[in-house]
mmCIF file of C-alpha atoms in Angstrom:
data_model
loop_
_atom_site.group_PDB
_atom_site.id
_atom_site.type_symbol
_atom_site.label_atom_id
_atom_site.label_comp_id
_atom_site.label_asym_id
_atom_site.label_seq_id
_atom_site.Cartn_x
_atom_site.Cartn_y
_atom_site.Cartn_z
ATOM 1 C CA UNK A 250 22.930 68.322 59.782
ATOM 2 C CA UNK A 251 20.283 70.801 58.793
ATOM 3 C CA UNK A 252 20.422 74.568 58.591
ATOM 4 C CA UNK A 253 16.825 75.561 59.452
ATOM 5 C CA UNK A 254 15.856 78.898 57.902
ATOM 6 C CA UNK A 255 14.406 81.359 60.400
ATOM 7 C CA UNK A 256 13.772 84.082 57.808
ATOM 8 C CA UNK A 257 14.700 84.859 54.221
ATOM 9 C CA UNK A 258 14.717 87.943 52.030
ATOM 10 C CA UNK A 259 15.654 88.574 48.406
ATOM 11 C CA UNK A 260 18.378 91.227 48.223
ATOM 12 C CA UNK A 261 18.903 91.219 44.443
ATOM 13 C CA UNK A 262 17.441 89.596 41.350
ATOM 14 C CA UNK A 263 17.557 89.842 37.577
ATOM 15 C CA UNK A 264 16.349 87.574 34.728
ATOM 16 C CA UNK A 265 19.280 85.159 35.256
ATOM 17 C CA UNK A 266 19.754 84.923 39.024
ATOM 18 C CA UNK A 267 18.466 85.738 42.485
ATOM 19 C CA UNK A 268 20.467 86.492 45.642
ATOM 20 C CA UNK A 269 18.833 85.989 49.007
ATOM 21 C CA UNK A 270 19.940 86.421 52.576
ATOM 22 C CA UNK A 271 18.809 83.690 54.958
ATOM 23 C CA UNK A 272 18.876 83.891 58.736
ATOM 24 C CA UNK A 273 19.688 80.305 59.719
ATOM 25 C CA UNK A 274 20.107 78.141 62.775
ATOM 26 C CA UNK A 275 23.737 76.972 62.628
ATOM 27 C CA UNK A 276 24.459 73.244 63.061
ATOM 28 C CA UNK A 277 26.636 74.052 66.115
ATOM 29 C CA UNK A 278 23.981 76.318 67.635
ATOM 30 C CA UNK A 279 23.083 79.977 67.368
ATOM 31 C CA UNK A 280 21.858 82.002 64.424
ATOM 32 C CA UNK A 281 23.793 83.306 61.471
ATOM 33 C CA UNK A 282 23.389 84.962 58.066
ATOM 34 C CA UNK A 283 23.862 82.893 54.934
ATOM 35 C CA UNK A 284 23.929 84.437 51.460
ATOM 36 C CA UNK A 285 22.652 82.215 48.642
ATOM 37 C CA UNK A 286 22.756 82.837 44.890
ATOM 38 C CA UNK A 287 20.233 80.855 42.818
ATOM 39 C CA UNK A 288 20.343 80.635 39.047
ATOM 40 C CA UNK A 289 16.988 80.881 37.261
ATOM 41 C CA UNK A 290 17.737 77.980 34.898
ATOM 42 C CA UNK A 291 20.254 75.126 34.963
ATOM 43 C CA UNK A 292 23.395 75.426 32.851
ATOM 44 C CA UNK A 293 24.728 73.058 30.185
ATOM 45 C CA UNK A 294 28.330 72.242 29.273
ATOM 46 C CA UNK A 295 29.403 70.464 26.083
ATOM 47 C CA UNK A 296 32.583 68.536 25.397
ATOM 48 C CA UNK A 297 32.504 68.512 21.595
ATOM 49 C CA UNK A 298 34.751 65.849 20.083
ATOM 50 C CA UNK A 299 35.721 65.903 16.400
ATOM 51 C CA UNK A 300 36.426 62.812 14.309
ATOM 52 C CA UNK A 301 40.108 63.861 14.459
ATOM 53 C CA UNK A 302 40.052 63.373 18.268
ATOM 54 C CA UNK A 303 40.019 67.091 19.036
ATOM 55 C CA UNK A 304 37.955 68.989 21.600
ATOM 56 C CA UNK A 305 36.366 72.324 20.681
ATOM 57 C CA UNK A 306 37.207 75.063 23.175
ATOM 58 C CA UNK A 307 36.074 78.682 23.071
ATOM 59 C CA UNK A 308 38.168 81.679 24.073
ATOM 60 C CA UNK A 309 35.800 83.930 26.023
ATOM 61 C CA UNK A 310 36.459 87.386 27.443
ATOM 62 C CA UNK A 311 34.688 87.252 30.817
ATOM 63 C CA UNK A 312 33.757 90.453 32.651
ATOM 64 C CA UNK A 313 34.730 88.775 35.929
ATOM 65 C CA UNK A 314 38.072 87.110 35.109
ATOM 66 C CA UNK A 315 39.109 88.302 31.655
ATOM 67 C CA UNK A 316 40.184 85.807 28.972
ATOM 68 C CA UNK A 317 39.081 82.241 29.664
ATOM 69 C CA UNK A 318 39.425 79.032 27.643
ATOM 70 C CA UNK A 319 36.264 76.956 28.105
ATOM 71 C CA UNK A 320 34.041 74.257 26.682
ATOM 72 C CA UNK A 321 30.889 75.587 24.975
ATOM 73 C CA UNK A 322 28.270 76.280 27.633
ATOM 74 C CA UNK A 323 25.292 78.365 28.610
ATOM 75 C CA UNK A 324 21.924 78.516 30.305
ATOM 76 C CA UNK A 325 18.986 76.301 29.476
ATOM 77 C CA UNK A 326 16.634 79.300 29.399
ATOM 78 C CA UNK A 327 13.864 76.911 30.481
ATOM 79 C CA UNK A 328 14.600 74.402 27.704
ATOM 80 C CA UNK A 329 15.303 70.707 27.986
ATOM 81 C CA UNK A 330 19.039 70.429 28.813
ATOM 82 C CA UNK A 331 19.868 68.451 25.654
ATOM 83 C CA UNK A 332 18.077 70.992 23.440
ATOM 84 C CA UNK A 333 19.973 73.782 25.203
ATOM 85 C CA UNK A 334 23.292 71.948 24.766
ATOM 86 C CA UNK A 335 22.661 71.565 21.026
ATOM 87 C CA UNK A 336 21.775 75.269 20.765
ATOM 88 C CA UNK A 337 24.819 76.416 22.752
ATOM 89 C CA UNK A 338 27.216 74.300 20.668
ATOM 90 C CA UNK A 339 25.831 75.807 17.463
ATOM 91 C CA UNK A 340 25.729 79.397 18.777
ATOM 92 C CA UNK A 341 29.187 79.351 20.330
ATOM 93 C CA UNK A 342 31.116 77.297 17.754
ATOM 94 C CA UNK A 343 29.045 77.008 14.570
ATOM 95 C CA UNK A 344 29.125 73.206 14.951
ATOM 96 C CA UNK A 345 26.552 70.425 15.272
ATOM 97 C CA UNK A 346 27.066 66.868 16.474
ATOM 98 C CA UNK A 347 25.790 63.506 15.219
ATOM 99 C CA UNK A 348 25.793 61.836 18.664
ATOM 100 C CA UNK A 349 24.959 63.199 22.107
ATOM 101 C CA UNK A 350 25.679 61.423 25.388
ATOM 102 C CA UNK A 351 24.661 62.766 28.804
ATOM 103 C CA UNK A 352 27.617 62.705 31.210
ATOM 104 C CA UNK A 353 25.758 63.617 34.387
ATOM 105 C CA UNK A 354 24.786 66.580 36.519
ATOM 106 C CA UNK A 355 26.671 68.539 39.168
ATOM 107 C CA UNK A 356 26.122 71.553 41.435
ATOM 108 C CA UNK A 357 28.316 74.646 41.040
ATOM 109 C CA UNK A 358 29.712 76.330 44.158
ATOM 110 C CA UNK A 359 27.296 74.390 46.352
ATOM 111 C CA UNK A 360 28.492 76.180 49.495
ATOM 112 C CA UNK A 361 26.887 79.433 48.336
ATOM 113 C CA UNK A 362 24.832 78.634 45.218
ATOM 114 C CA UNK A 363 21.854 76.733 43.923
ATOM 115 C CA UNK A 364 23.225 76.204 40.426
ATOM 116 C CA UNK A 365 22.484 72.845 38.756
ATOM 117 C CA UNK A 366 24.583 71.932 35.720
ATOM 118 C CA UNK A 367 24.203 69.273 33.012
ATOM 119 C CA UNK A 368 27.155 67.867 31.086
ATOM 120 C CA UNK A 369 27.192 66.318 27.611
ATOM 121 C CA UNK A 370 29.632 64.652 25.255
ATOM 122 C CA UNK A 371 28.972 65.544 21.611
ATOM 123 C CA UNK A 372 30.604 63.295 19.003
ATOM 124 C CA UNK A 373 30.780 63.447 15.230
ATOM 125 C CA UNK A 374 31.135 67.218 15.350
ATOM 126 C CA UNK A 375 30.987 69.135 12.067
ATOM 127 C CA UNK A 376 31.004 72.849 11.242
ATOM 128 C CA UNK A 377 27.690 73.991 9.773
ATOM 129 C CA UNK A 378 27.839 77.773 10.176
ATOM 130 C CA UNK A 379 30.432 80.496 9.612
ATOM 131 C CA UNK A 380 28.268 83.211 11.236
ATOM 132 C CA UNK A 381 30.354 84.756 14.035
ATOM 133 C CA UNK A 382 27.808 87.385 15.128
ATOM 134 C CA UNK A 383 26.502 85.323 18.062
ATOM 135 C CA UNK A 384 30.055 84.469 19.118
ATOM 136 C CA UNK A 385 31.047 88.129 19.118
ATOM 137 C CA UNK A 386 27.914 89.035 21.104
ATOM 138 C CA UNK A 387 28.973 86.596 23.850
ATOM 139 C CA UNK A 388 32.596 87.754 23.911
ATOM 140 C CA UNK A 389 33.938 84.673 22.121
ATOM 141 C CA UNK A 390 37.060 85.662 20.233
ATOM 142 C CA UNK A 391 38.107 82.221 18.964
ATOM 143 C CA UNK A 392 37.075 78.598 18.637
ATOM 144 C CA UNK A 393 40.036 76.260 19.106
ATOM 145 C CA UNK A 394 40.388 72.613 18.156
ATOM 146 C CA UNK A 395 42.631 70.989 20.772
ATOM 147 C CA UNK A 396 43.831 67.372 20.548
ATOM 148 C CA UNK A 397 42.431 65.305 23.401
ATOM 149 C CA UNK A 398 45.981 64.329 24.327
ATOM 150 C CA UNK A 399 46.757 68.016 25.044
ATOM 151 C CA UNK A 400 43.676 68.833 27.131
ATOM 152 C CA UNK A 401 44.915 67.350 30.414
ATOM 153 C CA UNK A 402 48.272 69.066 30.023
ATOM 154 C CA UNK A 403 46.486 72.383 29.477
ATOM 155 C CA UNK A 404 44.526 71.881 32.701
ATOM 156 C CA UNK A 405 47.758 71.013 34.521
ATOM 157 C CA UNK A 406 49.518 74.119 33.195
ATOM 158 C CA UNK A 407 46.640 76.370 34.255
ATOM 159 C CA UNK A 408 45.590 77.227 30.701
ATOM 160 C CA UNK A 409 42.052 75.974 31.369
ATOM 161 C CA UNK A 410 40.906 77.404 34.716
ATOM 162 C CA UNK A 411 37.120 77.440 34.365
ATOM 163 C CA UNK A 412 36.006 74.881 36.973
ATOM 164 C CA UNK A 413 32.957 73.701 35.034
ATOM 165 C CA UNK A 414 35.054 73.208 31.903
ATOM 166 C CA UNK A 415 37.557 71.144 33.887
ATOM 167 C CA UNK A 416 34.677 69.095 35.341
ATOM 168 C CA UNK A 417 33.155 68.596 31.877
ATOM 169 C CA UNK A 418 36.492 67.497 30.415
ATOM 170 C CA UNK A 419 37.119 65.089 33.288
ATOM 171 C CA UNK A 420 33.645 63.553 32.961
ATOM 172 C CA UNK A 421 34.114 63.145 29.200
ATOM 173 C CA UNK A 422 37.616 61.687 29.488
ATOM 174 C CA UNK A 423 36.397 59.261 32.169
ATOM 175 C CA UNK A 424 33.516 58.208 29.915
ATOM 176 C CA UNK A 425 35.923 57.694 27.009
ATOM 177 C CA UNK A 426 38.280 55.613 29.174
ATOM 178 C CA UNK A 427 41.127 58.125 28.710
ATOM 179 C CA UNK A 428 41.617 58.571 32.481
ATOM 180 C CA UNK A 429 40.778 56.360 35.462
#
């Protein structure tokens, strides 16, 4: 089924996103209004795995939801997704990785958004920087090393509620054969 657009107008935009209001022909007939948020650049999400079988998670204070435990992530800012993933891991955790594996791409909130996302597994993770200025600037209060065995339990207990982080962890654990 298609949703033909009769008219469209931008109602808000900034350097990171655009919100438009589309007048559409509904699949069941008649016209309706559909609000769509589009991100300017795709996002990247990194499941960083240490040699001790731990995942790096960041504690972020989000304006929208408050404290949130997440995988390192951010916008591509027009970069190649892998380059952006490497940059985000370093900026948010002070770590680099020896091996990078693409896990796939998904769409966030596809009922109301145009928001492509790329997911990566980073292995052989080592700390290379102690500079916390960039972390503080992004609201990151801590970087946690969590054993892989505990990650699923944390999701189940509602300690990790960021949907993209849950998706990234599931993709990584599937790739690693830890879940089926």
